JSON list of C-alpha atoms and ligand atoms in Angstrom, two decimals:
[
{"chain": "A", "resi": 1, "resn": "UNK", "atom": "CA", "xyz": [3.37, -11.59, 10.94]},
{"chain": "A", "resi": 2, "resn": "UNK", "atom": "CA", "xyz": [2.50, -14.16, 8.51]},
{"chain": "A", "resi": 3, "resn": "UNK", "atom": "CA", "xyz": [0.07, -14.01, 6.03]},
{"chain": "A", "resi": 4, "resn": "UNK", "atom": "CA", "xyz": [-1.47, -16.37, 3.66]},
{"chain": "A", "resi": 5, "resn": "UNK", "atom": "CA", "xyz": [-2.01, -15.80, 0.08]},
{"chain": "A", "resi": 6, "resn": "UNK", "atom": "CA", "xyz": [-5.67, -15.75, -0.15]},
{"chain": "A", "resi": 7, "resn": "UNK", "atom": "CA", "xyz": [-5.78, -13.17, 2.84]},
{"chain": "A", "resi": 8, "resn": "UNK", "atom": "CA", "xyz": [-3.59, -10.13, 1.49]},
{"chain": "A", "resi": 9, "resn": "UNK", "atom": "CA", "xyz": [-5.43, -7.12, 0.44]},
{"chain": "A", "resi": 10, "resn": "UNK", "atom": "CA", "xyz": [-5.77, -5.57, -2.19]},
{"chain": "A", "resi": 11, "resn": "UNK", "atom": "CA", "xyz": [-5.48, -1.58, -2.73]},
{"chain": "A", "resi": 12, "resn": "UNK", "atom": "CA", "xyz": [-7.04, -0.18, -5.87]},
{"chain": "A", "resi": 13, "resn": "UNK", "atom": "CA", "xyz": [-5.63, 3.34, -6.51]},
{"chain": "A", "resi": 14, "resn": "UNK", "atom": "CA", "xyz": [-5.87, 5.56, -9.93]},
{"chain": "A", "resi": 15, "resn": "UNK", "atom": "CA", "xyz": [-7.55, 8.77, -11.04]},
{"chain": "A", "resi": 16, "resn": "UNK", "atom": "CA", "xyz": [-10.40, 9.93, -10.79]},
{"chain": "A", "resi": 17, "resn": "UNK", "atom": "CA", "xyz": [-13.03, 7.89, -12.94]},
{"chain": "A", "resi": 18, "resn": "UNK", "atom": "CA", "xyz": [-10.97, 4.96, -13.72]},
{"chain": "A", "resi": 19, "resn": "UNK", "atom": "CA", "xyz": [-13.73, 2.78, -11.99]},
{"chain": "A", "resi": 20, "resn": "UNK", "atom": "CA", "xyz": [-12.01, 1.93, -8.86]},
{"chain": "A", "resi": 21, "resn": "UNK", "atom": "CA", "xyz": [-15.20, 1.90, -6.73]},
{"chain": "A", "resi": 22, "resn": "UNK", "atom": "CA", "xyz": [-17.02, -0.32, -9.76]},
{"chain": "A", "resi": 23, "resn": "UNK", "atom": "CA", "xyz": [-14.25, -2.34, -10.31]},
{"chain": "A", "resi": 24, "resn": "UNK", "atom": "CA", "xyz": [-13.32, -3.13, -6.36]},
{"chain": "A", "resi": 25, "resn": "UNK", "atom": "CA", "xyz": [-16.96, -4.10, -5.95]},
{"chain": "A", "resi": 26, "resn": "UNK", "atom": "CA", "xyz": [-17.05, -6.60, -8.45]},
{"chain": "A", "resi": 27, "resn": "UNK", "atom": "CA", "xyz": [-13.46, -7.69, -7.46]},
{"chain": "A", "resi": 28, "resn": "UNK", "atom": "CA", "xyz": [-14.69, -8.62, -4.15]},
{"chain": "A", "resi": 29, "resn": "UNK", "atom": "CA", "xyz": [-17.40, -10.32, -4.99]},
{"chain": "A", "resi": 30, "resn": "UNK", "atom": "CA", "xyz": [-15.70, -12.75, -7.04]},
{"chain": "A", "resi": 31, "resn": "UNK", "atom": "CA", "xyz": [-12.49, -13.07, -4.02]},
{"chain": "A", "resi": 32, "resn": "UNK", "atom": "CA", "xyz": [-15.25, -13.18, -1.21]},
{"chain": "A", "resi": 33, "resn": "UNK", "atom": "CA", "xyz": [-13.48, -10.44, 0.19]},
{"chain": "A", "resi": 34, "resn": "UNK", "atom": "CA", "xyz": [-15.12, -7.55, 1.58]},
{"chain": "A", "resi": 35, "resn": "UNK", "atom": "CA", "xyz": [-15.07, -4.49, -0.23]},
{"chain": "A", "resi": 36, "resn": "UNK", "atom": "CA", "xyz": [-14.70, -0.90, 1.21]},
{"chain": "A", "resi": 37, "resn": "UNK", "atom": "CA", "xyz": [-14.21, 2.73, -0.57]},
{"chain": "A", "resi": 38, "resn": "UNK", "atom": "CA", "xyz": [-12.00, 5.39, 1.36]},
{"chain": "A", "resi": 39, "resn": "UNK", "atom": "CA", "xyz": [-14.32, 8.43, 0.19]},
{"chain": "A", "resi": 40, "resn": "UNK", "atom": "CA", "xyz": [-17.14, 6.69, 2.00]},
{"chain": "A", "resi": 41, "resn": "UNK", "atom": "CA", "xyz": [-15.47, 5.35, 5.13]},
{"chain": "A", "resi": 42, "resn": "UNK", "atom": "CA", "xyz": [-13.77, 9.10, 5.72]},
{"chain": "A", "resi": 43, "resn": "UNK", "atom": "CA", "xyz": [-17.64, 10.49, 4.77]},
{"chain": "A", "resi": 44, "resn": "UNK", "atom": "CA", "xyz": [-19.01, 8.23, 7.29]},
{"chain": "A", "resi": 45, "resn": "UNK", "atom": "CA", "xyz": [-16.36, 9.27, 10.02]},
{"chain": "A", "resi": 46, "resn": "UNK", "atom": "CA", "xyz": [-16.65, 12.75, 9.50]},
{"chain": "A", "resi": 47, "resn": "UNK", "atom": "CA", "xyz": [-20.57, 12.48, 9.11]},
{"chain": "A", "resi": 48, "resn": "UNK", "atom": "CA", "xyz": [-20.22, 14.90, 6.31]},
{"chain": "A", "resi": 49, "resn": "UNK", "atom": "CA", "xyz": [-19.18, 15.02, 2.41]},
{"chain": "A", "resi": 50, "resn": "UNK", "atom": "CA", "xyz": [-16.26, 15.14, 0.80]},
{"chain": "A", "resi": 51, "resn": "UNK", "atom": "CA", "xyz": [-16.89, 18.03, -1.14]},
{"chain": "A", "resi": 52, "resn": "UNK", "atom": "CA", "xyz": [-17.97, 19.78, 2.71]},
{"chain": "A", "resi": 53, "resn": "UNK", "atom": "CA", "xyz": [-14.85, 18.29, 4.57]},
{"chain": "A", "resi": 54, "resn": "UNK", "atom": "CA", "xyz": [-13.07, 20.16, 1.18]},
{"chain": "A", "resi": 55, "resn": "UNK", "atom": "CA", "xyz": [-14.90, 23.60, 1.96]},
{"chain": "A", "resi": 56, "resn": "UNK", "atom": "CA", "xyz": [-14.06, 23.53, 5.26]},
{"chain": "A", "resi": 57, "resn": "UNK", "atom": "CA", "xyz": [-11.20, 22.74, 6.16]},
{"chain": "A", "resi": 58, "resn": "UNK", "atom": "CA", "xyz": [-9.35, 22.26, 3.09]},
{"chain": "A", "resi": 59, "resn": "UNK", "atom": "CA", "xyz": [-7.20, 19.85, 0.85]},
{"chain": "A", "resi": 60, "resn": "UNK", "atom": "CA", "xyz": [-4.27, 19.32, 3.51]},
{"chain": "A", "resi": 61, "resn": "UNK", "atom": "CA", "xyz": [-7.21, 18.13, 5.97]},
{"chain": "A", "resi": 62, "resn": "UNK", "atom": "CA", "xyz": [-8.54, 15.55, 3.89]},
{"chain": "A", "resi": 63, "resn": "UNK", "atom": "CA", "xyz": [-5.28, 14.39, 2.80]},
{"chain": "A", "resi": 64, "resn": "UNK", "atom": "CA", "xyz": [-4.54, 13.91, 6.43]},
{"chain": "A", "resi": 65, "resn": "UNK", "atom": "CA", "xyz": [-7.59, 11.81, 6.96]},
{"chain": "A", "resi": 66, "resn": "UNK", "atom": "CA", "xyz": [-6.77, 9.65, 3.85]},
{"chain": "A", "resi": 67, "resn": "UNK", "atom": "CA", "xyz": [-3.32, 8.75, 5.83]},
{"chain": "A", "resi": 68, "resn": "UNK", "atom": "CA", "xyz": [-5.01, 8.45, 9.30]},
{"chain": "A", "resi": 69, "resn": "UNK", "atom": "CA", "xyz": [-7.43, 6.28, 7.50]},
{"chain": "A", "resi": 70, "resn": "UNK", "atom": "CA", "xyz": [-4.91, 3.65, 5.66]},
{"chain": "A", "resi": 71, "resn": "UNK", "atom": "CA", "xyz": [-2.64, 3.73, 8.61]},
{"chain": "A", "resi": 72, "resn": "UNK", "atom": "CA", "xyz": [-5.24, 2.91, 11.48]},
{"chain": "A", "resi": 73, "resn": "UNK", "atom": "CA", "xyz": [-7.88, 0.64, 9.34]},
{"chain": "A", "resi": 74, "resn": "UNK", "atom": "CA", "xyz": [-8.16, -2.70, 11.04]},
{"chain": "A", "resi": 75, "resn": "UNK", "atom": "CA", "xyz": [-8.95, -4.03, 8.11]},
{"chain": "A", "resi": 76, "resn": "UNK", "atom": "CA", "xyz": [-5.91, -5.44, 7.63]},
{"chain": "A", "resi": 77, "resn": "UNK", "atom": "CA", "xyz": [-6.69, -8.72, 5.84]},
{"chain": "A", "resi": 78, "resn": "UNK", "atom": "CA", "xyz": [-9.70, -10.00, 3.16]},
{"chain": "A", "resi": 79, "resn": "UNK", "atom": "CA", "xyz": [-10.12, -6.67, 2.23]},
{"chain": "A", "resi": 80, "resn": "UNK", "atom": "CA", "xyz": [-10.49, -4.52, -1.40]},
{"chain": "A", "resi": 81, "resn": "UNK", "atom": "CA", "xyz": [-9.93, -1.22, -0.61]},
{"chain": "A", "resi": 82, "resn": "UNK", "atom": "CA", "xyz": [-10.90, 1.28, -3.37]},
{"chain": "A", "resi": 83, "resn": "UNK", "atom": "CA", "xyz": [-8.83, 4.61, -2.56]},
{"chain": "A", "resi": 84, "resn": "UNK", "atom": "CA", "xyz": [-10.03, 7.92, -3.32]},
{"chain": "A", "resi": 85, "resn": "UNK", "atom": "CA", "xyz": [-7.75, 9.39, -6.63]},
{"chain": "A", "resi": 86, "resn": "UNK", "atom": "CA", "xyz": [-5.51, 11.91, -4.85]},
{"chain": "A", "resi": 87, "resn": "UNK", "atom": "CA", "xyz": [-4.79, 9.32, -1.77]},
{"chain": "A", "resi": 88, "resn": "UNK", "atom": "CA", "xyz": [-1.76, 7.75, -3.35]},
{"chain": "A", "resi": 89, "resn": "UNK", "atom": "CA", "xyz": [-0.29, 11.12, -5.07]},
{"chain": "A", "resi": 90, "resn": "UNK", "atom": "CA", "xyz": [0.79, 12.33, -1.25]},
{"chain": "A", "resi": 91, "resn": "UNK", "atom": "CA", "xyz": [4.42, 11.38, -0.04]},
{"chain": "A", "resi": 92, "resn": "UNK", "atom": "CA", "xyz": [4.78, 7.85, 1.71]},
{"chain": "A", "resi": 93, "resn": "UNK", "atom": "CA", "xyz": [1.64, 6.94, 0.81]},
{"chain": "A", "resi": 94, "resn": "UNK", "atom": "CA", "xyz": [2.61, 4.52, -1.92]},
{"chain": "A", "resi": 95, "resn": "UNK", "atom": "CA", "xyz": [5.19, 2.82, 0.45]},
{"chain": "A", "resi": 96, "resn": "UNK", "atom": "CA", "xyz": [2.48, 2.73, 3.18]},
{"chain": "A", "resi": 97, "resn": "UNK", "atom": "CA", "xyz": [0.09, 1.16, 0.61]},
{"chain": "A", "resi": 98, "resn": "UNK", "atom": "CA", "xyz": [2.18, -1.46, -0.43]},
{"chain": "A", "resi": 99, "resn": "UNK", "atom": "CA", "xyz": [3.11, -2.86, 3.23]},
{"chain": "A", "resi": 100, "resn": "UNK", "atom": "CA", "xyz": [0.04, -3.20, 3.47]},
{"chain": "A", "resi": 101, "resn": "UNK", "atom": "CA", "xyz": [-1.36, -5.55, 1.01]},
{"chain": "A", "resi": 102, "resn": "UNK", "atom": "CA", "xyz": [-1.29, -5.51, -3.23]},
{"chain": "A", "resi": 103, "resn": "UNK", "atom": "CA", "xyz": [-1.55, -2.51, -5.22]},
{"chain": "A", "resi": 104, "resn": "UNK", "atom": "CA", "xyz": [-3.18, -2.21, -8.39]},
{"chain": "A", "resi": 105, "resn": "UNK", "atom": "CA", "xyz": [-3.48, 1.27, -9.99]},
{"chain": "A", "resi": 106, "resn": "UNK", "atom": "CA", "xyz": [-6.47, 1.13, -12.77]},
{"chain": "A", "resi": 107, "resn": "UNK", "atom": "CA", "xyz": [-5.85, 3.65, -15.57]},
{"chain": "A", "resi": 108, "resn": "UNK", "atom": "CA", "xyz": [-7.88, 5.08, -18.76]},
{"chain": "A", "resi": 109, "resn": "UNK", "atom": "CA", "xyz": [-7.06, 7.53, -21.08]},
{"chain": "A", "resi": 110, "resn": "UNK", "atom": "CA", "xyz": [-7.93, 11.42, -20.42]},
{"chain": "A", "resi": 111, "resn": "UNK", "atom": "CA", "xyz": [-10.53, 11.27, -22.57]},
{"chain": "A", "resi": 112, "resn": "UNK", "atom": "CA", "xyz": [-12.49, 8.30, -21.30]},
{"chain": "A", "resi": 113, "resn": "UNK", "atom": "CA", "xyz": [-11.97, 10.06, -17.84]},
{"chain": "A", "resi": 114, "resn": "UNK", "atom": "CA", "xyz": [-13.23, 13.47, -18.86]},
{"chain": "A", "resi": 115, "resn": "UNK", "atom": "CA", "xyz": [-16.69, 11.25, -19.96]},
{"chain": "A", "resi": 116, "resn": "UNK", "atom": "CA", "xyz": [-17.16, 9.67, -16.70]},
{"chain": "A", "resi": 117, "resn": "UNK", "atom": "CA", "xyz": [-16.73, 12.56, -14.59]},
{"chain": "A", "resi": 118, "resn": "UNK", "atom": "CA", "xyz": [-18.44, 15.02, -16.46]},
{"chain": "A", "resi": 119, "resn": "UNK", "atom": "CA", "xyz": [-21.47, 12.98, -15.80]},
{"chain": "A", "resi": 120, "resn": "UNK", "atom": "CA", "xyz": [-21.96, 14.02, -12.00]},
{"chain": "A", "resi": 121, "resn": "UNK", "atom": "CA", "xyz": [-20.24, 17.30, -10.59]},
{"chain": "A", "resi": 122, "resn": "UNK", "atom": "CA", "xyz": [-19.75, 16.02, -6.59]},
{"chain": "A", "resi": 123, "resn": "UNK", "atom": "CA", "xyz": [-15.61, 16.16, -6.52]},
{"chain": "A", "resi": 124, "resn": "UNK", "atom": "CA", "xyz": [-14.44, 19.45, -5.33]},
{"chain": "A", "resi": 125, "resn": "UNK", "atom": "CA", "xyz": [-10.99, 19.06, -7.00]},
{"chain": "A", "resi": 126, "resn": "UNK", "atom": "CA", "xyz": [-13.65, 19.30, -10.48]},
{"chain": "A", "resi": 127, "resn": "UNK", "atom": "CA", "xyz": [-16.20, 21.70, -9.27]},
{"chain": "A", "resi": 128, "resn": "UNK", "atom": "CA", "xyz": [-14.24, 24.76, -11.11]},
{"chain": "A", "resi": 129, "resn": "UNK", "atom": "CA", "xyz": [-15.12, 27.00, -14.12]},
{"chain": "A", "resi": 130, "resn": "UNK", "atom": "CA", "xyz": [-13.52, 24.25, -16.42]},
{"chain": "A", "resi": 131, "resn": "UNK", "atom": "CA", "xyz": [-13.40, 21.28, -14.97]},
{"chain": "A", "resi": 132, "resn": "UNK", "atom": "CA", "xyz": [-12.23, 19.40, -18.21]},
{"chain": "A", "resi": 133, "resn": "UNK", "atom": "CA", "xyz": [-9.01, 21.78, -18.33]},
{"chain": "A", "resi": 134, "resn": "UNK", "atom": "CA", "xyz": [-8.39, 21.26, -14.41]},
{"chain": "A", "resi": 135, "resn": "UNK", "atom": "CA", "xyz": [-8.80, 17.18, -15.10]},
{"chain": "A", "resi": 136, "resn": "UNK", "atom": "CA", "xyz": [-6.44, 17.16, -17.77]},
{"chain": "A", "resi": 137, "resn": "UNK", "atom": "CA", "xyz": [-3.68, 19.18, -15.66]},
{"chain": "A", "resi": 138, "resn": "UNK", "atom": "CA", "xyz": [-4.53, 17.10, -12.24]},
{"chain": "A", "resi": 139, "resn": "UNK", "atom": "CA", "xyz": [-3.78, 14.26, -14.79]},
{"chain": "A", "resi": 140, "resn": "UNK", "atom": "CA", "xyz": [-0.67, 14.98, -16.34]},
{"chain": "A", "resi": 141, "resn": "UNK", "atom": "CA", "xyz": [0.67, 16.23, -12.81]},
{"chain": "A", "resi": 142, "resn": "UNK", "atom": "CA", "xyz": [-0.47, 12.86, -11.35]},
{"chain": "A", "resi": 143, "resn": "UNK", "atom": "CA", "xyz": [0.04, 10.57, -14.41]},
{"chain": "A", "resi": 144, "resn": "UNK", "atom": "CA", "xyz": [3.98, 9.59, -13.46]},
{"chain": "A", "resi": 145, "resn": "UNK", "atom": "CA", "xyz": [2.72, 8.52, -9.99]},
{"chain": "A", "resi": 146, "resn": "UNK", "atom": "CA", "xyz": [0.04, 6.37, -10.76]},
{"chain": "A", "resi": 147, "resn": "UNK", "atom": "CA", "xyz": [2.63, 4.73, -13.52]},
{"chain": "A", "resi": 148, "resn": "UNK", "atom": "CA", "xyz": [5.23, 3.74, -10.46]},
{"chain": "A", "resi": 149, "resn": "UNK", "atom": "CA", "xyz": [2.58, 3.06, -7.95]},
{"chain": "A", "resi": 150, "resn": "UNK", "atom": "CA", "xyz": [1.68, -0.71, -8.75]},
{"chain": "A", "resi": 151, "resn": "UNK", "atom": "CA", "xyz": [0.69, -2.65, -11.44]},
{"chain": "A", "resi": 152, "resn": "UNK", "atom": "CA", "xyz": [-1.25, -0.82, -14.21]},
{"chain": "A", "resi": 153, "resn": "UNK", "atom": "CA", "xyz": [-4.46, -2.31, -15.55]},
{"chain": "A", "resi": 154, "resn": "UNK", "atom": "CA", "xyz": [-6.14, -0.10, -18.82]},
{"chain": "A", "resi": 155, "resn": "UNK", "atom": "CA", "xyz": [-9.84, 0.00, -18.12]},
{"chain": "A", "resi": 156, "resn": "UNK", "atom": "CA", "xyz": [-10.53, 2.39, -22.00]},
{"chain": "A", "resi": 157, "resn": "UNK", "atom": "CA", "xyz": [-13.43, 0.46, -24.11]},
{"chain": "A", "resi": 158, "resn": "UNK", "atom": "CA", "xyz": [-12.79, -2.90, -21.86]},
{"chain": "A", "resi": 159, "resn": "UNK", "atom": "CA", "xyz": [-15.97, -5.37, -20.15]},
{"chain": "A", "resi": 160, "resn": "UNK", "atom": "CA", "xyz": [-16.02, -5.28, -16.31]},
{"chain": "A", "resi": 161, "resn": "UNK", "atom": "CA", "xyz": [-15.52, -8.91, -16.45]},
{"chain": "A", "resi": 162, "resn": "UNK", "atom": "CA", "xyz": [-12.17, -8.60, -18.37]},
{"chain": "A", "resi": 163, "resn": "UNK", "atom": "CA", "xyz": [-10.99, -5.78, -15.95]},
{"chain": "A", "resi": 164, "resn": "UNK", "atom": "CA", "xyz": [-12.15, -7.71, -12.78]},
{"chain": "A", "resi": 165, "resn": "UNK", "atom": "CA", "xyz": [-10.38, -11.33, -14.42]},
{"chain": "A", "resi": 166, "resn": "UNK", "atom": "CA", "xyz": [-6.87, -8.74, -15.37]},
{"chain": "A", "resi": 167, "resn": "UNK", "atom": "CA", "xyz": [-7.26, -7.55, -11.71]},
{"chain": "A", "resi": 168, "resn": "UNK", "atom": "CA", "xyz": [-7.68, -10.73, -9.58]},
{"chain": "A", "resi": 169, "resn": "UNK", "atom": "CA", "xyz": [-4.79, -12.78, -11.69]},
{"chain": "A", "resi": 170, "resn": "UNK", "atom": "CA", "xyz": [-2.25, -9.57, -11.03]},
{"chain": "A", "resi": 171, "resn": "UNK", "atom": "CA", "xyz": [-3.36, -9.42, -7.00]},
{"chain": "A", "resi": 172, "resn": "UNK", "atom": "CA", "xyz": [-3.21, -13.78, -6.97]},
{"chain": "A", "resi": 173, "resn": "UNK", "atom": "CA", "xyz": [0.13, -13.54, -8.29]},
{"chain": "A", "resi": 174, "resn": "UNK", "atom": "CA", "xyz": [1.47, -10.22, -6.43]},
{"chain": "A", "resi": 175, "resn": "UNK", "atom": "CA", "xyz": [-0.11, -11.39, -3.33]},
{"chain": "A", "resi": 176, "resn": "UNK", "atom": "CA", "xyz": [1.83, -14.74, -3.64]},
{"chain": "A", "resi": 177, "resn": "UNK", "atom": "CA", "xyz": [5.21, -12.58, -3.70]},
{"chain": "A", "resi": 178, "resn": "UNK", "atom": "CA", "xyz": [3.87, -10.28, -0.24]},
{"chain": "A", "resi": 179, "resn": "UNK", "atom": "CA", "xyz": [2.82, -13.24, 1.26]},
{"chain": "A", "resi": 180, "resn": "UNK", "atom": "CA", "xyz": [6.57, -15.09, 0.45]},
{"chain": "A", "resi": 181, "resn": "UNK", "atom": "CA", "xyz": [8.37, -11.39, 1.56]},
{"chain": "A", "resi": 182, "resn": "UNK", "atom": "CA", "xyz": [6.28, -11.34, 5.08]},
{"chain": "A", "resi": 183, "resn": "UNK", "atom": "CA", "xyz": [7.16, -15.04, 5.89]},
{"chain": "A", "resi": 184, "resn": "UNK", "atom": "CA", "xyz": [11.15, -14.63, 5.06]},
{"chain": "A", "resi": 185, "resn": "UNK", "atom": "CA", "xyz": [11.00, -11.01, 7.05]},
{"chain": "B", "resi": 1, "resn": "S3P", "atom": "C1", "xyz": [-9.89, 13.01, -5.35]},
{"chain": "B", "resi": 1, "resn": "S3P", "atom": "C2", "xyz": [-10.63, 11.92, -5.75]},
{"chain": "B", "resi": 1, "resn": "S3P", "atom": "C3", "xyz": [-11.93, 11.57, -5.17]},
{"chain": "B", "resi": 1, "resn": "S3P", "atom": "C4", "xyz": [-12.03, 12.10, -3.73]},
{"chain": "B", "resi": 1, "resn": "S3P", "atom": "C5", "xyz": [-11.72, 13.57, -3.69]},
{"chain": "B", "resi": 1, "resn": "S3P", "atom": "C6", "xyz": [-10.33, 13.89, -4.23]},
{"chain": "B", "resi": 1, "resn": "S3P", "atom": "C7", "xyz": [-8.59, 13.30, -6.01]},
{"chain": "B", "resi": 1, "resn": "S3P", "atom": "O1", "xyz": [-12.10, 10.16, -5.16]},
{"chain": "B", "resi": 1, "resn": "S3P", "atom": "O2", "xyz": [-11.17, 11.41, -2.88]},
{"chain": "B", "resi": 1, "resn": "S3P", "atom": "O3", "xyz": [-12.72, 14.24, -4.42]},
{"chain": "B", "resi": 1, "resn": "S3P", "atom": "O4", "xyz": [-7.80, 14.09, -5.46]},
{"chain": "B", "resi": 1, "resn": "S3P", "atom": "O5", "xyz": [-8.32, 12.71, -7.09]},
{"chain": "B", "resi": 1, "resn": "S3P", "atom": "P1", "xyz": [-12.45, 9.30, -6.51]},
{"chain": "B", "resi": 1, "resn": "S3P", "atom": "O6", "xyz": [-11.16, 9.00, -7.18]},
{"chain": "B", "resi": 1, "resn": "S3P", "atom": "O7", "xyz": [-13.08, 8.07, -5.95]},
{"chain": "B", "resi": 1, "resn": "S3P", "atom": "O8", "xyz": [-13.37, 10.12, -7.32]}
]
């Protein structure tokens, strides 16, 4: 189906603490799209946390509701869509992503992300003994991924505004392309 330019959503995937909840928001704001966070729309489903759903019934359960999520959102157009860090990481999610809309992968270096997530201790992938050592392996595991996913934006010692400007150029012009690809398809 055709799409115009101005409609095509935008997915905003990277690690943990790269800001893609912070960033999205402001994103959307400036787009007048809405704005919605995958940790928060799979909370409110499940009526219960992510660190709970984690306890429960596991990783493989929550990775399941990540796909369920992307593939049956209506939100199909106008949309940010900040995605929780380990969404993109699981097979045929990166394809699935990207026929879907843009995809933008913010990224920071391990140090900036070991400062923002040692401030609050709610992700169960980092509630361990030593959560800096188990960030910095998740990281390295995941850091090839995240390079091949989408467009990389650096978000280390930068201004939201120059992050959210960087972002909205790269999803005008990619969007431009998905909107050209959907019309000749
Ligand atoms: C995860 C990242 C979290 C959340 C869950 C697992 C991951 O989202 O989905 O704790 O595997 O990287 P944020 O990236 O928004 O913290």
């Amino acid at each position: 189906m055709a799409i115009a330019p101005t409609d095509v959503n935008l997915y905003l995937v990277g690690f943990m603490g790269t800001g893609k909840t912070t960033v999205g928001r402001a994103v959307a704001q400036r787009i007048g799209f809405t704005c919605i966070d995958t940790d928060h729309e799979i909370e409110s489903e499940q009526d219960r946390t992510i660190a709970r759903i984690f306890a429960e019934d596991g990783e493989p359960a929550f990775r399941a509701m990540e796909r369920h999520f992307i593939a049956s959102d209506s939100r199909t157009t106008k949309t940010v869509v900040a995605c929780g860090g380990g969404l993109v990481i699981e097979p045929g999610m990166p394809a699935m992503l990207r026929e879907r809309g843009v995809v933008v992968c913010l990224h920071a270096s391990i140090e900036t992300i070991l400062a923002r997530t040692g401030r609050h201790r709610t992700r169960p992938l980092l509630d361990v003994g030593d959560p800096d050592a188990q960030a910095r392996r998740l990281f390295a595991k995941r850091e090839p991924i995240y390079r091949s996913v989408g467009t990389l934006i650096l978000t280390d010692s930068r201004p939201l505004s120059d992050i959210v400007a960087h972002v909205i150029r790269v999803w005008k012009r990619e969007a431009a392309d998905f909107a050209r690809a959907r019309a000749s398809a």
